[in-house]
Coordinates of C-alpha atoms and ligand atoms in Angstrom, one line a residue:
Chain I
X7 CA -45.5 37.7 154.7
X8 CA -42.8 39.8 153.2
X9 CA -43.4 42.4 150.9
X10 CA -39.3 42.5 149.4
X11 CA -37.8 45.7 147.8
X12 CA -35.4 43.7 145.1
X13 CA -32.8 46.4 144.5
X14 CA -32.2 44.8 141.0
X15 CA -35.4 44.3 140.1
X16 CA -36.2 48.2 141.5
X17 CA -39.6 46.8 143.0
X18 CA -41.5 45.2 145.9
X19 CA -42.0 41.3 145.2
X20 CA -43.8 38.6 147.2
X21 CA -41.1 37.0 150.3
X22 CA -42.3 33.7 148.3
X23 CA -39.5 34.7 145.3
X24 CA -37.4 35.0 147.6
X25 CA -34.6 32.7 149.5
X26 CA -32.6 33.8 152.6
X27 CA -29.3 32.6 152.8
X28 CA -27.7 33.6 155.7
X29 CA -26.1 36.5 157.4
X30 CA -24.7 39.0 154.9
X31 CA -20.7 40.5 154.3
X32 CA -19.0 37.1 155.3
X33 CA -15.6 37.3 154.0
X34 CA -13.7 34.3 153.1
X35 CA -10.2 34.5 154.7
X36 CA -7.4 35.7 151.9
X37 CA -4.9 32.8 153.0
X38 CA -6.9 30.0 154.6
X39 CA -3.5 28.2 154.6
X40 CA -2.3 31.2 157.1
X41 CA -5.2 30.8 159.1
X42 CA -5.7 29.4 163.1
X43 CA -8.2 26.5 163.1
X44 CA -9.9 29.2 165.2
X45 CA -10.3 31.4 162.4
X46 CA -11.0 28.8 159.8
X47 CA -13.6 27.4 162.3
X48 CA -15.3 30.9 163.0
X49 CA -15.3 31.6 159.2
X50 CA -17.2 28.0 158.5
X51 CA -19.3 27.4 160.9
X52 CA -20.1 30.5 163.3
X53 CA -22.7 33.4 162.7
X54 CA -23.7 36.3 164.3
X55 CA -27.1 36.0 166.4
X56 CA -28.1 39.5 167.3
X57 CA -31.4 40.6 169.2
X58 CA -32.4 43.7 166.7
X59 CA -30.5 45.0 162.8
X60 CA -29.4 42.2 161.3
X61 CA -27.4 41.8 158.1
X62 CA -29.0 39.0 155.7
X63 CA -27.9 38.0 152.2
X64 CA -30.9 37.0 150.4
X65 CA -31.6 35.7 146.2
X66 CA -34.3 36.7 144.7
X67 CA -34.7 33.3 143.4
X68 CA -37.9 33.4 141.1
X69 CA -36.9 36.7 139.5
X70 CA -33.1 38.1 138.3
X71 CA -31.7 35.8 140.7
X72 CA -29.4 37.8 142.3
X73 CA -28.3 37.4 145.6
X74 CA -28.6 40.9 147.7
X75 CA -28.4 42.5 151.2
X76 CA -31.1 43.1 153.7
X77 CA -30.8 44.8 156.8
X78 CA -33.3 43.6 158.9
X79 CA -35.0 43.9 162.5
X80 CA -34.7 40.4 164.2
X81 CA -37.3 41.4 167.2
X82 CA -39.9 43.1 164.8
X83 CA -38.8 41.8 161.7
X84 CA -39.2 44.8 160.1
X85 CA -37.4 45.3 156.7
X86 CA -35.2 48.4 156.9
X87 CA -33.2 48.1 154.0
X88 CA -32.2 46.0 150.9
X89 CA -28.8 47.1 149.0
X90 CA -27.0 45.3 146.3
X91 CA -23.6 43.5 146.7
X92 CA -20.7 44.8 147.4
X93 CA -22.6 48.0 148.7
X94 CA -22.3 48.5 152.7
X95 CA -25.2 49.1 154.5
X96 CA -26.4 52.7 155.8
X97 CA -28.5 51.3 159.0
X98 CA -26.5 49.6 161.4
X99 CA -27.4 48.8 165.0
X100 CA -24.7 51.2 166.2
X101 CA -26.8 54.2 163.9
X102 CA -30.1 52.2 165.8
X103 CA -28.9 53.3 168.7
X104 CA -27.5 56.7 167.8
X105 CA -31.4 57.0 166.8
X106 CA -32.6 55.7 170.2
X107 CA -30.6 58.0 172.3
X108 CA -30.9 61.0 170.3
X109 CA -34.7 60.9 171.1
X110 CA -33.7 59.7 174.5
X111 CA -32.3 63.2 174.6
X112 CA -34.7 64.6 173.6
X113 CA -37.0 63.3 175.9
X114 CA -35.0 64.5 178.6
X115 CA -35.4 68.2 177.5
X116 CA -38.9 68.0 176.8
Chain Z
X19 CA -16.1 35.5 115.9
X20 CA -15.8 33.7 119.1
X21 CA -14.1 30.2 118.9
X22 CA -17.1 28.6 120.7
X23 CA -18.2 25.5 119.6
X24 CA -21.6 25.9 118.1
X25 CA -24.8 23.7 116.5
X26 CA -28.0 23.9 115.2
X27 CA -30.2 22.0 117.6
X28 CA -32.6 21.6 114.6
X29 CA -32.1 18.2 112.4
X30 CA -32.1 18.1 109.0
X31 CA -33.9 14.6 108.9
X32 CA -37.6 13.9 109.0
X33 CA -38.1 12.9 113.0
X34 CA -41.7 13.8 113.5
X35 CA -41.6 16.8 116.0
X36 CA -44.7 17.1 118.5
X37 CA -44.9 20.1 120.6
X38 CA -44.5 20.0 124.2
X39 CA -48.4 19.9 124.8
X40 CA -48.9 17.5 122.5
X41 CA -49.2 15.0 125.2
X42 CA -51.9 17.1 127.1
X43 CA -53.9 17.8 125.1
X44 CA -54.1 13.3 124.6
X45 CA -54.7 13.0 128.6
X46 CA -56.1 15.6 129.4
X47 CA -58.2 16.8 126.6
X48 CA -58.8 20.2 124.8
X49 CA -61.9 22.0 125.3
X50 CA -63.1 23.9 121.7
X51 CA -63.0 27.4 122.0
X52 CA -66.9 29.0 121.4
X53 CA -68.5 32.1 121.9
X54 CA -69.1 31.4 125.5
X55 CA -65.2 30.8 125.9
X56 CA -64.0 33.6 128.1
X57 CA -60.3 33.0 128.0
X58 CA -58.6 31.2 125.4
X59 CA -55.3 29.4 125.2
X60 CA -52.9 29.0 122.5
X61 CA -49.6 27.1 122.5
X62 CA -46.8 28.8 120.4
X63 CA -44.9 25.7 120.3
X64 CA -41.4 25.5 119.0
X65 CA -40.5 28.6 118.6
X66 CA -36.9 29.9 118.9
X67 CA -35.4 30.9 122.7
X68 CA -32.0 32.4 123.1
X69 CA -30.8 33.2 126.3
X70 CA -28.4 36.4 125.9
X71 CA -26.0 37.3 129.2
X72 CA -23.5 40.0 129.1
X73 CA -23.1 43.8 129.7
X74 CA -26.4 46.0 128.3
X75 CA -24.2 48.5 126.4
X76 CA -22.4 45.8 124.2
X77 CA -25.1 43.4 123.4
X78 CA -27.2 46.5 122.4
X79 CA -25.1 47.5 120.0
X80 CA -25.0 43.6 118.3
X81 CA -28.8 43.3 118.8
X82 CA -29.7 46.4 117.4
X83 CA -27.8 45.8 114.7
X84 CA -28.5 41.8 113.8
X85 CA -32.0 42.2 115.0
X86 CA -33.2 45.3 114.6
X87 CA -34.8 45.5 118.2
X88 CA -33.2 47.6 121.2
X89 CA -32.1 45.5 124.1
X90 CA -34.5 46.9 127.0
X91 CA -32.0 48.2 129.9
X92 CA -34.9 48.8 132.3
X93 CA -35.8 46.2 134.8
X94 CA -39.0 44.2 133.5
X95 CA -39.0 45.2 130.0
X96 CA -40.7 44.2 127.3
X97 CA -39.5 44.9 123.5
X98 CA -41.0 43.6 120.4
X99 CA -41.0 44.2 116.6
X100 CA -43.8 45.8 115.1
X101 CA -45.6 42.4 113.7
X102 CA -44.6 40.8 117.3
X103 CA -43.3 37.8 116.5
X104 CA -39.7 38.7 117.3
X105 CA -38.7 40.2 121.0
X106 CA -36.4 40.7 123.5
X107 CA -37.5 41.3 127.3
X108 CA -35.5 41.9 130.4
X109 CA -34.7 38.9 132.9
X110 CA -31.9 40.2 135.3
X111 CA -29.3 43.2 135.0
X112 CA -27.1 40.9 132.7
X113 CA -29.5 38.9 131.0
X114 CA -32.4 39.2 128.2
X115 CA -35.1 36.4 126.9
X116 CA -34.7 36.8 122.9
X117 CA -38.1 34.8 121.2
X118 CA -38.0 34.3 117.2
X119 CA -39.6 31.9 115.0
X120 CA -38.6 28.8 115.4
X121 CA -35.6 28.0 112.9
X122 CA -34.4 31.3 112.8
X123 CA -32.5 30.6 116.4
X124 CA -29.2 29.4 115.3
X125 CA -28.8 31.9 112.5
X126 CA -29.5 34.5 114.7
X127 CA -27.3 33.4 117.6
X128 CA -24.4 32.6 114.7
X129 CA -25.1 36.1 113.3
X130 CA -24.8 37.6 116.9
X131 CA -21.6 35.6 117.6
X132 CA -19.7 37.3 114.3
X133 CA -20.8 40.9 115.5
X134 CA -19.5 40.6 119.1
X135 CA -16.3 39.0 118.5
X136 CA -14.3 38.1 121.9
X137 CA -16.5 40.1 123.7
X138 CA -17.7 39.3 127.4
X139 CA -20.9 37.1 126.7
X140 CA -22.3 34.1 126.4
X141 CA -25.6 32.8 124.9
X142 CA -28.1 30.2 124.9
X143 CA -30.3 28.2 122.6
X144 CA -33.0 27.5 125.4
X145 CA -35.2 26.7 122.4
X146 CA -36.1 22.9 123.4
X147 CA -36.4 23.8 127.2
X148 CA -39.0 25.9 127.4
X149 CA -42.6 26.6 125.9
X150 CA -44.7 29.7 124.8
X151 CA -48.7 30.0 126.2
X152 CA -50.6 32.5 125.2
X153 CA -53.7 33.7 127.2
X154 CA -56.1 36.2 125.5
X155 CA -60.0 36.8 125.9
X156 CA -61.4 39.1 128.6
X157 CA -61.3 37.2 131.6
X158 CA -57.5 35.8 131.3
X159 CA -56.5 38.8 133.5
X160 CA -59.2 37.4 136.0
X161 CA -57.5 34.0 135.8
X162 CA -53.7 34.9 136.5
X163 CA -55.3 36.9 139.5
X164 CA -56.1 33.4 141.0
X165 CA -52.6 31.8 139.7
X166 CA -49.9 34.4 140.1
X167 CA -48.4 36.0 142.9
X168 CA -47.8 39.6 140.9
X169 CA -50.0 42.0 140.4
X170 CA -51.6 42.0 137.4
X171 CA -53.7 44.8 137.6
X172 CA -52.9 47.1 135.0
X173 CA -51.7 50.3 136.8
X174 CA -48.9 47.7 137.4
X175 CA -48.6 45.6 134.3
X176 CA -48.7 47.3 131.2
X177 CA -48.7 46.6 128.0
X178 CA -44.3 45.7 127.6
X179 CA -43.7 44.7 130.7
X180 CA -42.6 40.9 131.5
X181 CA -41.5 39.5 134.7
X182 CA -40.1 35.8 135.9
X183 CA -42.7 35.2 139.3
X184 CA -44.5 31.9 140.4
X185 CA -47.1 30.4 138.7
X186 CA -49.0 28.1 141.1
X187 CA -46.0 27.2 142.8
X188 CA -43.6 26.9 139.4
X189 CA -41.4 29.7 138.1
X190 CA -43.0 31.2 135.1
X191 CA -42.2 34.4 132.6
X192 CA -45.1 36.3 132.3
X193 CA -45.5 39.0 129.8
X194 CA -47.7 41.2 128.4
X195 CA -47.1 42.1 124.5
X196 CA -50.5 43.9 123.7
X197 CA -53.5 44.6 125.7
X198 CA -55.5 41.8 125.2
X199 CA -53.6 38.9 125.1
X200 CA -50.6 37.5 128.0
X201 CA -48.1 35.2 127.5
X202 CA -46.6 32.3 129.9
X203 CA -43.3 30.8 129.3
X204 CA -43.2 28.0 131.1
X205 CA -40.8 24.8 131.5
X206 CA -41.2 22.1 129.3
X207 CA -41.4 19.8 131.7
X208 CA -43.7 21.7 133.8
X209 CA -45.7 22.4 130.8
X210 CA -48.3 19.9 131.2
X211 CA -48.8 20.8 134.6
X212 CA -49.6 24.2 133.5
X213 CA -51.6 23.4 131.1
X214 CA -53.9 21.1 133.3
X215 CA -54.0 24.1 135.8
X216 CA -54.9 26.3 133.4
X217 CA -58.2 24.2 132.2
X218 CA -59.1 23.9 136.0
X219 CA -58.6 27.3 136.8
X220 CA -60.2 28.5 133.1
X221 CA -63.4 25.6 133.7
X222 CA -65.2 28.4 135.0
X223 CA -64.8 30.9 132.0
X224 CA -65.2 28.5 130.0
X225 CA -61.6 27.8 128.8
X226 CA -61.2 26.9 124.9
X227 CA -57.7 25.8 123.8
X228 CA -56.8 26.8 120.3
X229 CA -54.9 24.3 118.5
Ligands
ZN309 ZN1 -34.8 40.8 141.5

């Protein structure tokens, strides 16, 4: 069970107020008349599927219902983050892995 | 004033008006209220719901002024007049639940119409959608514990705060105006299933429904 920071709501709420919809900062092409059916086809239908940080839009359904941005672990599906829309998230999996092999580093010198 | 086609829902001709639990408390009873009675519920039927979307600063200023109540800008606030039977809580960052006696709705929503011009707004007479429950006696805290997923302990839910959560699996507004009674407002249509809950889940405090 989920235990949800709504960053609208500025508190934790139970995962069961809660839809996910899908990964998160999907653009929709400016000119879809300009695009490839390639593009138009990766737009629609293809999604990321990454082992680790994942970037979800979520609702908070029973509650403001607004939708919302989660950055979340896929392996341990640890929350990291929640931000509103339109804000970019400040964990990514390339700062995950800054993270890792700083401490790698460390680990070295120690 | 804004050029949006307005009515009163209420009719001027004698249709006899039943409240939404009127057809509970046929099937399914209504147990008295006596001094065993540990929680006891109350329908405020018909009273008036307007649904108020737009940007805080600007509909403060029109609420303020037509009602006399400031708009609550924080998340899961809860504002009321002093006698409590006009209030205004907090449902998302662009909209707020406005409760008045029933037939002062469309006076009020004309009233806040003339005062914010062609603003960016919009609002709502939810009036006939939805229904009021109140829950008071000492163990009706003890009984939302067993029906609601948010805490209701109050270190987390004081007195003025209101929140839209589930309520045995349906969305509900729950709020807290004073410390000893609660308040549901819950779908019409899903009011008789509330209700019913509520007598199962009260049998044991021995509900009493005030009617
Ligand atoms: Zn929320």
């Amino acid at each position: 069970m989920f235990y949800i920071y709504c960053p609208y709501c500025g508190e934790h709420r139970e995962e069961e107020e809660f839809h996910p919809k899908g990964q998160a900062h999907i653009e929709r092409p400016k000119e879809p008349e300009a695009c490839s059916d390639e593009e138009w086809g990766d737009y629609l239908f293809f999604r990321d599927n990454p082992r680790g940080v994942h970037h979800e839009l979520w609702v908070h359904a029973v509650g403001c219902r607004k939708f919302f941005n989660v950055t979340r672990h896929t392996v341990t599906y640890e929350i990291l983050e929640t931000y509103k829309m339109g804000e970019q998230p400040s964990i990514t999996a390339d700062s995950q892995n800054q993270v890792a092999a700083a401490s790698r580093q460390e680990g070295v010198r120690a | 004033m804004s050029n949006a086609a307005t009515f009163d829902t209420r009719t001027d001709s004698a249709i006899p008006v039943e409240p939404p639990l009127a057809y509970s408390y046929r099937r399914s009873g209504a147990p008295a209220a006596g001094p065993e009675s540990r929680v006891i519920l109350r329908e405020r039927a018909l009273l008036g719901h307007l649904v108020l979307r737009g940007g805080a600063i600007v509909l403060d200023e029109a609420v303020r002024e037509v009602l006399g109540l400031n708009l609550p800008g924080e998340p899961q606030g809860l504002v009321q007049d002093e006698r409590g039977e006009r209030s205004i809580q907090w449902l998302s960052p662009d909209e707020w639940l406005v409760i008045v006696p029933g037939g002062e709705e469309f006076e009020l929503e004309t009233r806040l119409r003339e005062r914010l011009g062609d603003a960016h707004y919009a609002i709502s007479d939810v009036s006939g959608g939805q229904t009021l429950l109140e829950l008071s006696g000492e163990a009706a805290r003890e009984l939302l514990m067993k029906t609601v997923i948010y805490d209701v302990h109050p270190s987390h839910f004081p007195v003025g705060r209101g929140v839209t959560t589930v309520f045995a699996k349906a969305t509900t507004i729950l709020r807290r105006p004073s410390e000893e009674r609660w308040e549901l407002v819950v779908r019409r249509s899903f009011a008789d299933y509330c209700y019913r809950w509520l007598l199962d889940a009260g049998e044991e405090y021995a509900i009493g429904v005030v009617r």
